[in-house]
PDB file of C-alpha atoms and ligand atoms in Angstrom:
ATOM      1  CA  UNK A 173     137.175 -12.222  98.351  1.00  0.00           C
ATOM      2  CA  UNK A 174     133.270 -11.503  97.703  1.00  0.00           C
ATOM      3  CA  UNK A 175     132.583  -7.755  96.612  1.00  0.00           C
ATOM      4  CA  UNK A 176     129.153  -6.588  97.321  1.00  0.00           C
ATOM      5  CA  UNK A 177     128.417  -2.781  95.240  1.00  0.00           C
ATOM      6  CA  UNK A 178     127.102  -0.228  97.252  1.00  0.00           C
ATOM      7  CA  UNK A 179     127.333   2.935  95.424  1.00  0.00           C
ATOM      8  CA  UNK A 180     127.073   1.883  91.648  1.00  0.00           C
ATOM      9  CA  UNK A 181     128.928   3.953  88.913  1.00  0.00           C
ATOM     10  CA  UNK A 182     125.644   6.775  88.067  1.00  0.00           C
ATOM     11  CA  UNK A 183     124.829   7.365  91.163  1.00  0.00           C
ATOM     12  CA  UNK A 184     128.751   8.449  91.715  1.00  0.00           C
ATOM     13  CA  UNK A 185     128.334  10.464  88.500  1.00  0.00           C
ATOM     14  CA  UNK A 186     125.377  12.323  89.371  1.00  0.00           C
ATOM     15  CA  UNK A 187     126.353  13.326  92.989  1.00  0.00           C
ATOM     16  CA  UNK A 188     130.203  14.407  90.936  1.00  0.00           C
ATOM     17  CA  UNK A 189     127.978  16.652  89.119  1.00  0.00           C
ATOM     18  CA  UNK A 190     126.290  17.790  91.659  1.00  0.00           C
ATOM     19  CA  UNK A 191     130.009  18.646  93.765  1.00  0.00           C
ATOM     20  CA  UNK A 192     131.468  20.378  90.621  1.00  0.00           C
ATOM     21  CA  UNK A 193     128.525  22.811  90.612  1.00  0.00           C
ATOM     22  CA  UNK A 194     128.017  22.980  94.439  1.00  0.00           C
ATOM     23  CA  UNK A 195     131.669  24.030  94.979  1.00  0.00           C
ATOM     24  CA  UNK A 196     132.154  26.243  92.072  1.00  0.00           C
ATOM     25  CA  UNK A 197     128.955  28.187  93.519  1.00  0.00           C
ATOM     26  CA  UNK A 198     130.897  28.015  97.177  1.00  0.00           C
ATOM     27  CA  UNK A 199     134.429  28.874  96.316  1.00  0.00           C
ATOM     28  CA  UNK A 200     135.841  31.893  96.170  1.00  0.00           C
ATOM     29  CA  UNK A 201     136.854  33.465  92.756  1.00  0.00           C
ATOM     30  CA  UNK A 202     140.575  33.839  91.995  1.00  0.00           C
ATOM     31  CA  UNK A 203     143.128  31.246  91.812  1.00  0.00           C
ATOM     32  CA  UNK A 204     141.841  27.574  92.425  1.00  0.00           C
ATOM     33  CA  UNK A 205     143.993  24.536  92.549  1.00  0.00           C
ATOM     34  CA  UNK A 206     142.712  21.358  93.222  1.00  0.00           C
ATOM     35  CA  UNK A 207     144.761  18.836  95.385  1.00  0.00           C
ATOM     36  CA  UNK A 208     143.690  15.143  95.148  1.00  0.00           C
ATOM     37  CA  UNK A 209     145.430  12.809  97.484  1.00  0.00           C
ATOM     38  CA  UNK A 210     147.343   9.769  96.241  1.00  0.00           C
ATOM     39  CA  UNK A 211     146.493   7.085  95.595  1.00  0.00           C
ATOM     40  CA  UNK A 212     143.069   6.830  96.469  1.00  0.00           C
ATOM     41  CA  UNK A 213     141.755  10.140  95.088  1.00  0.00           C
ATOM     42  CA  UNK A 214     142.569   9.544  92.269  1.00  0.00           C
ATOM     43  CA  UNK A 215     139.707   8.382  89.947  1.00  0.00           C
ATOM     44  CA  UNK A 216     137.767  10.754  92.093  1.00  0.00           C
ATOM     45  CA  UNK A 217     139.592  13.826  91.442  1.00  0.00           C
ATOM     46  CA  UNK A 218     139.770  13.006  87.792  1.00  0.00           C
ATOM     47  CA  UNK A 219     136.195  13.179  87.985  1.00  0.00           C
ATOM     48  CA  UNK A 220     135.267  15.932  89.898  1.00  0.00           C
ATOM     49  CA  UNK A 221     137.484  18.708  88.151  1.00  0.00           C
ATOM     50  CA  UNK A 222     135.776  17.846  85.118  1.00  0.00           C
ATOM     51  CA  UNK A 223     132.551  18.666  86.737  1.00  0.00           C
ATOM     52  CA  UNK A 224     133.982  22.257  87.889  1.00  0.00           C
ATOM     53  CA  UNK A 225     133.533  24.858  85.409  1.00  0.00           C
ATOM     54  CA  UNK A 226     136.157  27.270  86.106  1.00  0.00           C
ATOM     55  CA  UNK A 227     139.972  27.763  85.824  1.00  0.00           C
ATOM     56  CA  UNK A 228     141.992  25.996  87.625  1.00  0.00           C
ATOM     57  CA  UNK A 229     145.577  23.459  87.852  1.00  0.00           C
ATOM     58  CA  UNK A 230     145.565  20.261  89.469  1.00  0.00           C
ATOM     59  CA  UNK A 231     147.982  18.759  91.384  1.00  0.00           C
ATOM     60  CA  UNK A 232     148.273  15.593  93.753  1.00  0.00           C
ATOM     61  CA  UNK A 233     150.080  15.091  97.149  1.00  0.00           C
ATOM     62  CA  UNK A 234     151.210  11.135  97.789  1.00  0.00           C
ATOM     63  CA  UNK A 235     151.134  10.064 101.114  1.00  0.00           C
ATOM     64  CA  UNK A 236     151.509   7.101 103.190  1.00  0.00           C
ATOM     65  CA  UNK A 237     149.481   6.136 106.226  1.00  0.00           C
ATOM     66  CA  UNK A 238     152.290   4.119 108.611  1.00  0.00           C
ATOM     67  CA  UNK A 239     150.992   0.919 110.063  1.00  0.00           C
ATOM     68  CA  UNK A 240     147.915  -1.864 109.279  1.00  0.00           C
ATOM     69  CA  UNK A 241     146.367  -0.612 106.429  1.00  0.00           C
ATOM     70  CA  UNK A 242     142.809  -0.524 107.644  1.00  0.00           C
ATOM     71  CA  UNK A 243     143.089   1.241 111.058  1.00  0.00           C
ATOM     72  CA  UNK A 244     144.502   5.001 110.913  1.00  0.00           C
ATOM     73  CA  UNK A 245     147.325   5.741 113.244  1.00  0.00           C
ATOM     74  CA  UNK A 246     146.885   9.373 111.963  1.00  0.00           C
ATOM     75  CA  UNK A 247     150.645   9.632 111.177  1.00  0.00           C
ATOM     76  CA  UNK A 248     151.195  10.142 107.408  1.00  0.00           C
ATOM     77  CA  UNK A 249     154.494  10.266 105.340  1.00  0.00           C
ATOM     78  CA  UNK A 250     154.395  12.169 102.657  1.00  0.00           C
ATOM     79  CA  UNK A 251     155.390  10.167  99.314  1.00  0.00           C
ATOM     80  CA  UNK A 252     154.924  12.602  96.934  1.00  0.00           C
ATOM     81  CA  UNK A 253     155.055  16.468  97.655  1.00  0.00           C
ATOM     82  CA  UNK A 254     152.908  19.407  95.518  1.00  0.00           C
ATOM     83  CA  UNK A 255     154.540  20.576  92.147  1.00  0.00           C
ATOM     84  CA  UNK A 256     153.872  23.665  93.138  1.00  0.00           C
ATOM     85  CA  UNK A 257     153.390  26.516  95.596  1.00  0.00           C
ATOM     86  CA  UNK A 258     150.069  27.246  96.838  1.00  0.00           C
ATOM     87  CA  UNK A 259     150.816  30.641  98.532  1.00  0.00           C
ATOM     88  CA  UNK A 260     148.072  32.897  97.578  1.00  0.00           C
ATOM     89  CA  UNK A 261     146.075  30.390  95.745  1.00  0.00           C
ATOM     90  CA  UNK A 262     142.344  28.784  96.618  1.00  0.00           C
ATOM     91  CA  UNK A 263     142.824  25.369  97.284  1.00  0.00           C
ATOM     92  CA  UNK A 264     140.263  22.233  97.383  1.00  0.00           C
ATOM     93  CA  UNK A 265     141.480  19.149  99.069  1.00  0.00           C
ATOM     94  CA  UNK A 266     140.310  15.857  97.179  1.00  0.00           C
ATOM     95  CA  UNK A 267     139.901  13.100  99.801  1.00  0.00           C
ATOM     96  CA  UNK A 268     139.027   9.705  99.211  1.00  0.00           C
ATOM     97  CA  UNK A 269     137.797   8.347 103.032  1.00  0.00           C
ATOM     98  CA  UNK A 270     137.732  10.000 105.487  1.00  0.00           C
ATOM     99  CA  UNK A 271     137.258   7.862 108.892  1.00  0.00           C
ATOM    100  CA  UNK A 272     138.782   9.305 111.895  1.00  0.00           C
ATOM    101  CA  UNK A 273     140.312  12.475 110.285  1.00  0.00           C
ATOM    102  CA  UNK A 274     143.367  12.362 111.687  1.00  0.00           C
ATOM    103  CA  UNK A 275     144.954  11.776 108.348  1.00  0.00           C
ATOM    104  CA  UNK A 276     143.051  14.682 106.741  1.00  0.00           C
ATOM    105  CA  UNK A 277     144.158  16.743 110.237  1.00  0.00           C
ATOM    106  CA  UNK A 278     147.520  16.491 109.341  1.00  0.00           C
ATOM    107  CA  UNK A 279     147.520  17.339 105.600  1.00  0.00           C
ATOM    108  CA  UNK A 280     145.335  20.209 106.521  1.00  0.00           C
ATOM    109  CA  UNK A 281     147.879  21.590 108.688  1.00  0.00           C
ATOM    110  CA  UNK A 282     150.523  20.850 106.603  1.00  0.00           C
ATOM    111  CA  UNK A 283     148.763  22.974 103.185  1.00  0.00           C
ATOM    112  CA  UNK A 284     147.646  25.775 105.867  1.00  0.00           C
ATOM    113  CA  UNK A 285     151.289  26.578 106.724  1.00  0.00           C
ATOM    114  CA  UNK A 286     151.980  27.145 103.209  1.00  0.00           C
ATOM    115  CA  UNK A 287     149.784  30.077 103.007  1.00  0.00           C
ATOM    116  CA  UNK A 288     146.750  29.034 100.645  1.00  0.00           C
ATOM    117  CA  UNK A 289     144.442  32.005 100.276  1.00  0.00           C
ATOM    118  CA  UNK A 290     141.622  29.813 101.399  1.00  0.00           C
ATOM    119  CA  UNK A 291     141.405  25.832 102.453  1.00  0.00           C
ATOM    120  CA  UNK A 292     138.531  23.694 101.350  1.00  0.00           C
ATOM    121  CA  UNK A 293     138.040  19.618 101.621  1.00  0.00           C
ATOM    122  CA  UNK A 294     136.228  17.468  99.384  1.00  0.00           C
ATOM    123  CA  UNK A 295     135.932  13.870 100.788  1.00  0.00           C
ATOM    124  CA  UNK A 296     134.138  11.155  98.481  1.00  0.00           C
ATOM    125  CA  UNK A 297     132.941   9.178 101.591  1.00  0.00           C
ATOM    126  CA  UNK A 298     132.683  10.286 105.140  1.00  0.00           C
ATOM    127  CA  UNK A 299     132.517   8.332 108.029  1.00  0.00           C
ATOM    128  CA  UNK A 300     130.289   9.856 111.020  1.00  0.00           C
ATOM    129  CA  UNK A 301     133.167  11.855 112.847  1.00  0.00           C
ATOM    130  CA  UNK A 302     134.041  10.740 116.856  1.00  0.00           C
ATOM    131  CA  UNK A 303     133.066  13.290 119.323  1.00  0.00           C
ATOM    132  CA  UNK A 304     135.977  15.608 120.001  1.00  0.00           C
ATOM    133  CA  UNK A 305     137.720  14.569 116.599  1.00  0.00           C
ATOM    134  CA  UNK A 306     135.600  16.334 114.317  1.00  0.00           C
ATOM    135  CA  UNK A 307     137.147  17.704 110.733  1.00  0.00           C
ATOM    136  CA  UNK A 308     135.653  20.193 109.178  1.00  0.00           C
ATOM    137  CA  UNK A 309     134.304  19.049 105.644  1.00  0.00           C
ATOM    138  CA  UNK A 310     132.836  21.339 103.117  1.00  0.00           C
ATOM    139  CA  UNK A 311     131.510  18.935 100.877  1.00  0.00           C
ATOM    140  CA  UNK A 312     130.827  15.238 101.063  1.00  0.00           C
ATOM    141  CA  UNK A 313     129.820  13.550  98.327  1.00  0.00           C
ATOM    142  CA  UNK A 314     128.349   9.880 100.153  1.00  0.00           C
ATOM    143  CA  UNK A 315     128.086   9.161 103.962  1.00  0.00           C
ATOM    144  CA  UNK A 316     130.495   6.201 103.930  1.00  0.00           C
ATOM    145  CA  UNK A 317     129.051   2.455 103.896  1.00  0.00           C
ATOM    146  CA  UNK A 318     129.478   0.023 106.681  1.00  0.00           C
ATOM    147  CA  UNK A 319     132.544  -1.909 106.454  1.00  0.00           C
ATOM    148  CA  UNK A 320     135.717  -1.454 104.035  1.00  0.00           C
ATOM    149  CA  UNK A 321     135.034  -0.152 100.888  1.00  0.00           C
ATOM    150  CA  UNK A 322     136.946  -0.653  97.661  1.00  0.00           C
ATOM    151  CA  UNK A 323     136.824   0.310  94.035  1.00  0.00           C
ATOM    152  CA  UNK A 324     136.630   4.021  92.189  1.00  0.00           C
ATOM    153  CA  UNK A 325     140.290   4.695  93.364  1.00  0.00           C
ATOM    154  CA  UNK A 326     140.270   2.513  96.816  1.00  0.00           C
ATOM    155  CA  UNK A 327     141.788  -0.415  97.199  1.00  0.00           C
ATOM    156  CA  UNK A 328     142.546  -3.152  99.690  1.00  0.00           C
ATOM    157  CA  UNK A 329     145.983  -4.476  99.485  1.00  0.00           C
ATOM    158  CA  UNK A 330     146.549  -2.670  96.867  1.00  0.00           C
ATOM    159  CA  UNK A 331     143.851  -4.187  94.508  1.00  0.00           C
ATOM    160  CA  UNK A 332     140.441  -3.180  93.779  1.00  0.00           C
ATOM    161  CA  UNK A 333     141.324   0.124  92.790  1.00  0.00           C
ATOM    162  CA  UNK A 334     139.780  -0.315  88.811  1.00  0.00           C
ATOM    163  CA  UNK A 335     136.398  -1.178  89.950  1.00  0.00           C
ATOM    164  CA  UNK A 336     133.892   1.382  88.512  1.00  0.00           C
ATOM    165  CA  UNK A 337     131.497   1.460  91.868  1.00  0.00           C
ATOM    166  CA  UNK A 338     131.805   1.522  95.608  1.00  0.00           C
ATOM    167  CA  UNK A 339     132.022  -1.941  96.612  1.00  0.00           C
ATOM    168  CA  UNK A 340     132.096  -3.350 100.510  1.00  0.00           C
ATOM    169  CA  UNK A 341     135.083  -5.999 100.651  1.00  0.00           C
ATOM    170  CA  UNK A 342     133.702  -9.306 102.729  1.00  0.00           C
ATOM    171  CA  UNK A 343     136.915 -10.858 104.395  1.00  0.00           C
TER     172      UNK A 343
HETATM  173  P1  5GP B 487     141.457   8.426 108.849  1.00  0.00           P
HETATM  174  O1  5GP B 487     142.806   9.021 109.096  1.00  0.00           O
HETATM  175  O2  5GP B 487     140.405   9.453 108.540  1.00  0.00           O
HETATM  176  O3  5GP B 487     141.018   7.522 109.966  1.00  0.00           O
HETATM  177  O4  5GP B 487     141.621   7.431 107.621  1.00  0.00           O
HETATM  178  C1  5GP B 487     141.576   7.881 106.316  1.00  0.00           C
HETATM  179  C2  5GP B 487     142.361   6.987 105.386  1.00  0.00           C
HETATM  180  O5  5GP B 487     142.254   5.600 105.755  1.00  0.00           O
HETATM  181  C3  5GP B 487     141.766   7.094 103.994  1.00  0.00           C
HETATM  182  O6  5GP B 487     142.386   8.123 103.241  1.00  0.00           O
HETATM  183  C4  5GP B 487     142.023   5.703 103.435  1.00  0.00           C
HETATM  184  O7  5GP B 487     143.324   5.656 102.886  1.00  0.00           O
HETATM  185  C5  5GP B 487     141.969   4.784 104.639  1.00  0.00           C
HETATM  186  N1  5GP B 487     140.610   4.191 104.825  1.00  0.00           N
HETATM  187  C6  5GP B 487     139.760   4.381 105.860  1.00  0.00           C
HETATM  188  N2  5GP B 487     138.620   3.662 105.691  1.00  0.00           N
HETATM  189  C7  5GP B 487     138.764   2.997 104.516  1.00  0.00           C
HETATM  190  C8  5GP B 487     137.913   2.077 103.774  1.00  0.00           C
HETATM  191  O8  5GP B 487     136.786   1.705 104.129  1.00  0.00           O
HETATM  192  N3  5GP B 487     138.428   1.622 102.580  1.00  0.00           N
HETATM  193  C9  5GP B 487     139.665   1.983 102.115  1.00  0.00           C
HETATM  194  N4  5GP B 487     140.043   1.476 100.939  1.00  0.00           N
HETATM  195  N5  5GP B 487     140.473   2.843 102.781  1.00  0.00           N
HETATM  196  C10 5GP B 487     140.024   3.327 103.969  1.00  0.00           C
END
């Protein structure tokens, strides 16, 4: 299937730089940990706590959206749960998407019931949010491309997932 780049590898680096230093100026002091979402976060998140210079722990949440893998049906199943509690703690949500939000909706609500001291989202790309549906997102590192993107941690079907850019998948 024809890949066309549209964010190439530096200009992900710089705006990762840019993140580390725009959240660590944003967030609150105190205990931080970062959750990146599996799988697709992952590169990203690998990334972007390197470019945050504070303390911190990492940890990842695996979920599963149900249905055709390119439309959200906004109901997720949880694959993988947190390692540990985050009662008390600052957390940052690494996303990799984020279309219609619903799948961000739900994690959000499921973290806020566990008593974080605070709640912030990261998304890598961000589609323009439908009226009515909006997520709040504190910092966005690309307004996402047209089309579906793979590569840096997305994939389609699975694959895709290695490439060191953004790249639009042609069908
Ligand atoms: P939402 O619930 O916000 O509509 O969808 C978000 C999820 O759908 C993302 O976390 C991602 O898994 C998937 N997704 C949405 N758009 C794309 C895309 O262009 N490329 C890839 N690889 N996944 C996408």
């Amino acid at each position: 299937m024809p890949l066309h780049e549209v964010i190439p590898p530096a200009a992900i680096a710089r705006r990762v730089a840019e993140l580390g230093a725009e959240i660590d100026a944003r967030l609150p002091g105190g205990p931080l940990t970062v959750v990146g979402v599996l799988r697709g976060a992952f590169i990203f998140t690998a990334d972007l706590v390197r470019a945050i210079p504070r303390e911190l722990t990492v940890d990842f949440l695996g979920v599963r959206s149900y249905g055709d893998a390119t439309v959200s049906s906004g109901v997720v199943e949880i694959t993988s749960d947190l390692g540990a509690p985050i009662a008390g703690r600052h957390v940052l949500l690494v996303e990799d998407i984020v279309d219609t939000g619903l799948t961000l909706r739900y994690l959000l609500d499921l973290l806020r019931a566990r008593g974080p001291a605070s709640l912030h989202v990261c998304a890598l790309l961000a589609k323009p949010a439908p009226a009515g549906n909006a997520v709040a997102l504190d910092f966005v590192g690309f307004p996402a491309p047209d089309g579906f993107v793979v590569g840096y941690g997305l994939d389609g079907r699975q694959l895709y997932r290695n490439l060191p850019g953004i790249n639009r998948l042609a069908e």
